[in-house]
mmCIF file of C-alpha atoms in Angstrom:
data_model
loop_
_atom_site.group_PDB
_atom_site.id
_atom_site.type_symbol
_atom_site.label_atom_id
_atom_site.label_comp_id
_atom_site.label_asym_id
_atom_site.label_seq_id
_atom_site.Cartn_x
_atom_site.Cartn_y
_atom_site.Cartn_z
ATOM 1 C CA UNK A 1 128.096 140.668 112.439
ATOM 2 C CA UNK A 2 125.295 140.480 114.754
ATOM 3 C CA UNK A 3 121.916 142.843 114.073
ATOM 4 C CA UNK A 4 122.300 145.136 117.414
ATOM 5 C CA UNK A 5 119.442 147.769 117.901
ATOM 6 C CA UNK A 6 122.418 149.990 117.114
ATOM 7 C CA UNK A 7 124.046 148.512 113.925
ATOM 8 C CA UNK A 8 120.334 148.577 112.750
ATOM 9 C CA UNK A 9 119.977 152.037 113.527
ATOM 10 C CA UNK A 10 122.768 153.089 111.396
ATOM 11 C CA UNK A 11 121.689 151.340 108.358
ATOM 12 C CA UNK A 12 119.112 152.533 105.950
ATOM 13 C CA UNK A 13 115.981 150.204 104.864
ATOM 14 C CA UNK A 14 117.919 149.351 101.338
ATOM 15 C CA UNK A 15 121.506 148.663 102.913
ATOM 16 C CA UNK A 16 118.870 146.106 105.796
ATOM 17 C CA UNK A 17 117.250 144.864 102.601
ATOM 18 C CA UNK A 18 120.484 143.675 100.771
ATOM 19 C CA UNK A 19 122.209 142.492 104.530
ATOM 20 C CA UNK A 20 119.006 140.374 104.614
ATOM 21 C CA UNK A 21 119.169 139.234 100.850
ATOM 22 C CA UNK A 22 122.808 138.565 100.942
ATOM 23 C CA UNK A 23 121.918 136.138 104.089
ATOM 24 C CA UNK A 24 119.517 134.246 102.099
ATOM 25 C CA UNK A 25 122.148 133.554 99.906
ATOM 26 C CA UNK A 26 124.618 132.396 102.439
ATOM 27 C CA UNK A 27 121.990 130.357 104.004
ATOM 28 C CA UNK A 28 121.128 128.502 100.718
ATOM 29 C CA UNK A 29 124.518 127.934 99.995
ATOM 30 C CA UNK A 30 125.796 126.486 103.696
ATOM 31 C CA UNK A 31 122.397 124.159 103.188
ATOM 32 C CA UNK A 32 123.984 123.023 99.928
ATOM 33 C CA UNK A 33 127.220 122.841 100.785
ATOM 34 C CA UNK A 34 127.099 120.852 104.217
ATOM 35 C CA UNK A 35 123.452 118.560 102.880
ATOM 36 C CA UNK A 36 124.607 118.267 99.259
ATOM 37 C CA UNK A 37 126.876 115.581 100.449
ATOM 38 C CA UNK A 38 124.148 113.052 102.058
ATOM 39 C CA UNK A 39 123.066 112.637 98.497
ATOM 40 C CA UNK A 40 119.061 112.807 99.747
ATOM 41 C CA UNK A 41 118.515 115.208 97.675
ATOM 42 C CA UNK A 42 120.189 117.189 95.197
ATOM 43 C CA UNK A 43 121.605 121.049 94.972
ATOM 44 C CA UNK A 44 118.621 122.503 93.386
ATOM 45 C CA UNK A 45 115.800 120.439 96.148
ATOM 46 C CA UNK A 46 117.859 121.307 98.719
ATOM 47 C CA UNK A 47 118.242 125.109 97.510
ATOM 48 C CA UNK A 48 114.155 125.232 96.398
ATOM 49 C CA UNK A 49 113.826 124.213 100.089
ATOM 50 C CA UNK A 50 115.789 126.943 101.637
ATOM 51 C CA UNK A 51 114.035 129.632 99.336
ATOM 52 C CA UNK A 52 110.154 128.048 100.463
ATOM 53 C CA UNK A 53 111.531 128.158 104.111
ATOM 54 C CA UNK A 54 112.321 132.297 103.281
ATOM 55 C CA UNK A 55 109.443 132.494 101.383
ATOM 56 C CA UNK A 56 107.357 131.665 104.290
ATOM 57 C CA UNK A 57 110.014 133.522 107.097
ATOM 58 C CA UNK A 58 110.203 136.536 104.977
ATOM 59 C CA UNK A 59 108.247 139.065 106.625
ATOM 60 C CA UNK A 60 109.320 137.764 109.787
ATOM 61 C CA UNK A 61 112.867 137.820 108.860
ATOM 62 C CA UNK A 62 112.420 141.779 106.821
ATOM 63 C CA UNK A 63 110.895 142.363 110.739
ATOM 64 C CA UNK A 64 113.573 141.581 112.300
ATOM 65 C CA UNK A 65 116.117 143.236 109.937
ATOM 66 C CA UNK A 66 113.967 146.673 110.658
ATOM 67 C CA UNK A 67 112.848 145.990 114.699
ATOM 68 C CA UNK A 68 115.492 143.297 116.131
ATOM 69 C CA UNK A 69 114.088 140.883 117.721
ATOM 70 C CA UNK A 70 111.932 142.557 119.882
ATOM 71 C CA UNK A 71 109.925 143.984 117.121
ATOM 72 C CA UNK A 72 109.595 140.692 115.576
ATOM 73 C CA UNK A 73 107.487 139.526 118.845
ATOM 74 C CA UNK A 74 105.792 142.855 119.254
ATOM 75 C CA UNK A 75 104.510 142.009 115.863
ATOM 76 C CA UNK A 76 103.703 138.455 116.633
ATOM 77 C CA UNK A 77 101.814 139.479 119.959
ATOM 78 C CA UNK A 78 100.093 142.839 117.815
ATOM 79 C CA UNK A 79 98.732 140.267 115.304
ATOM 80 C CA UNK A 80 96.916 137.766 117.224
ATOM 81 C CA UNK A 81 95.580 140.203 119.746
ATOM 82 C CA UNK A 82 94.250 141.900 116.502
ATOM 83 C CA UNK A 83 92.592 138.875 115.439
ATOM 84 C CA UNK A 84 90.856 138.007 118.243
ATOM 85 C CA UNK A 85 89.624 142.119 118.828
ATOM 86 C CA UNK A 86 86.052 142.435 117.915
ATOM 87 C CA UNK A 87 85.951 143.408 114.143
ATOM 88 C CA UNK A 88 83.586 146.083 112.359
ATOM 89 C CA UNK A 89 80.917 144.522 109.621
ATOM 90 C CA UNK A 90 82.168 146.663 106.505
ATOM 91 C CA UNK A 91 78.272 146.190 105.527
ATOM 92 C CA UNK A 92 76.371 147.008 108.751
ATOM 93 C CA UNK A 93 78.866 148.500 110.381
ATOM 94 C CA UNK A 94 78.196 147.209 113.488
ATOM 95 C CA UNK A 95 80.907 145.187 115.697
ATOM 96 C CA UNK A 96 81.109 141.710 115.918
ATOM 97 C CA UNK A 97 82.866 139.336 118.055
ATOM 98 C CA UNK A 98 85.315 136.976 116.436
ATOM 99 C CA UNK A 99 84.425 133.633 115.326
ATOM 100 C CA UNK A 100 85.246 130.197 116.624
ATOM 101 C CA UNK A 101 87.230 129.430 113.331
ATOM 102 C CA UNK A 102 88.868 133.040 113.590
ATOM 103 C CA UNK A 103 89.494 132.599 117.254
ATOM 104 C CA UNK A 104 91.203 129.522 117.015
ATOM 105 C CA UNK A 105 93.677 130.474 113.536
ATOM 106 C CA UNK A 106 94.812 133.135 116.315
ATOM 107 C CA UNK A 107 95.430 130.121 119.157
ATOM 108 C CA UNK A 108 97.320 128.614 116.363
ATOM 109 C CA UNK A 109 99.800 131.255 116.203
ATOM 110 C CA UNK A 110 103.773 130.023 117.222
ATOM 111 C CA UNK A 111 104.113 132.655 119.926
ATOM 112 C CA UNK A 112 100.897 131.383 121.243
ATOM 113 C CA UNK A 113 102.056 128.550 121.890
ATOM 114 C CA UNK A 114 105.310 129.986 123.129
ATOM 115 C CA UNK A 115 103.617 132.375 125.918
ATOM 116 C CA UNK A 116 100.566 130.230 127.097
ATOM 117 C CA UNK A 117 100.749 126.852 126.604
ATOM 118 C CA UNK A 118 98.664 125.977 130.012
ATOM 119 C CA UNK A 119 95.882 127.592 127.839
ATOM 120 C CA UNK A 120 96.370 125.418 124.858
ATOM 121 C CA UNK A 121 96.763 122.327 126.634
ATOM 122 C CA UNK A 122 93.212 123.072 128.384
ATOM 123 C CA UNK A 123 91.689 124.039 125.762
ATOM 124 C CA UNK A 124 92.188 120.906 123.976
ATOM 125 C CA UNK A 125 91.428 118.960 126.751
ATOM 126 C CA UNK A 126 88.080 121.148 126.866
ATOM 127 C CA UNK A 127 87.521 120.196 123.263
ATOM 128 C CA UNK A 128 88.185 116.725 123.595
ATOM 129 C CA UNK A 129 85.557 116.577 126.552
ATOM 130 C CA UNK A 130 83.016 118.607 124.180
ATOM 131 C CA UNK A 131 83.878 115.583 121.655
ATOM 132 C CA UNK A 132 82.769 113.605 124.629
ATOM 133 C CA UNK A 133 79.539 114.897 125.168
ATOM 134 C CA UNK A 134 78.353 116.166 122.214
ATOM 135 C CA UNK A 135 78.720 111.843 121.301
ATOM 136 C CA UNK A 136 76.818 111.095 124.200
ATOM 137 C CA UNK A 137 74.341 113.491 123.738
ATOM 138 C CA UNK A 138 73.672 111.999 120.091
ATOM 139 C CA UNK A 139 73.406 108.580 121.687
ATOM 140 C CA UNK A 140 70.853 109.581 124.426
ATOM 141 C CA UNK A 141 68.543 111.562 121.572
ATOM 142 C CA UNK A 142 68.569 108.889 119.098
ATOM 143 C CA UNK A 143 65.632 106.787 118.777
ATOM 144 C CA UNK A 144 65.890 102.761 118.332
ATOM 145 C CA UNK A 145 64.837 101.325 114.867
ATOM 146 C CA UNK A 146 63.114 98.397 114.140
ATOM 147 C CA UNK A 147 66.127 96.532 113.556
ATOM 148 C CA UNK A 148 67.590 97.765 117.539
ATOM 149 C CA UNK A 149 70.216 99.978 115.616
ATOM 150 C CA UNK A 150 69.854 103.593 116.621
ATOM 151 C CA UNK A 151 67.908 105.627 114.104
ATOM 152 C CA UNK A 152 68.568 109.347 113.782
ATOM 153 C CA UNK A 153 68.801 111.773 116.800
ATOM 154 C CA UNK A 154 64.599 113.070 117.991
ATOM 155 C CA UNK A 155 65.450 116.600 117.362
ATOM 156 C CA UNK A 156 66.461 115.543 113.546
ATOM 157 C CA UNK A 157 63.286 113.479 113.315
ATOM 158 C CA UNK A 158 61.425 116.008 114.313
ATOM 159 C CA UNK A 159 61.928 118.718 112.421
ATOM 160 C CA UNK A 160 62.085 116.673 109.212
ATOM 161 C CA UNK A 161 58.530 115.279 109.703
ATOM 162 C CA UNK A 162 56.514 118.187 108.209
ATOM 163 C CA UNK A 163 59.445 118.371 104.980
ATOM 164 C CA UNK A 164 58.710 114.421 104.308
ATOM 165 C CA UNK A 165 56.618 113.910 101.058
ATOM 166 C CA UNK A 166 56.002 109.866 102.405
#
């Protein structure tokens, strides 16, 4: 039986629970039952690779149980718009934007990807010309050694010469 906004509804957060637990175990068991045959791998792989796949579903899949579908994406959509919000410093208190790293775990999200791959696909294209440049940049700045191999990049040299102990 399909999960309608109004089966859901009429089911409490227990009865959603076991629906949802007693679909894990059908799933498992079709995956055994139809792969178990191939002989690739055996019951027990091909169940332990069923229960990761849940494992790493399963608060998408207890979303969707409580929400439908709809609240599964609201979710999605909530999340990466909450990480990249400006956050609060728990020391200073003070906001701060998001970081690169943070910013881009959030790009790496699957609905993403789903609503705005235009942006994706330019912004790896913008990252591949940064590649680019930032190469190029290190090849204009670098000074020739004696041997006509380039040496390290000027600003490097530079601010090195007043650590050296030579």
């Amino acid at each position: 039986m399909a999960a309608t906004d109004e089966r859901l509804a009429d089911l409490t957060a227990s009865e959603r629970k076991a629906a949802l637990m007693a679909v894990r175990g059908s799933l498992i068991e079709s995956f055994v039952d139809r792969l178990g045959g191939i002989g690739l791998l055996d019951r027990y792989a091909l169940a332990g690779a069923v229960a990761g796949w849940w494992y790493e579903a399963k608060y998408d899949l207890l979303a969707l149980s409580e929400n439908g579908f709809a609240g599964v994406l609201d979710g999605w959509v909530e999340n990466v718009e909450s990480m990249l919000a400006p956050d609060q410093d728990p020391k200073t208190r003070k906001v701060r934007k998001r970081t690169a790293a943070e910013r881009r775990q959030a790009y790496g999200h699957k609905v993403v990807a789903a609503i705005v791959p235009e942006f994706l696909a330019e912004l790896a294209e913008a990252d591949a010309r940064k590649a680019e440049l930032d190469a190029r940049w290190k090849e204009l700045n670098a000074e020739p050694s004696e041997s006509g191999r380039t040496a390290r990049p000027r600003a490097t040299r530079t601010l090195s010469r007043g650590n050296r102990s030579s």
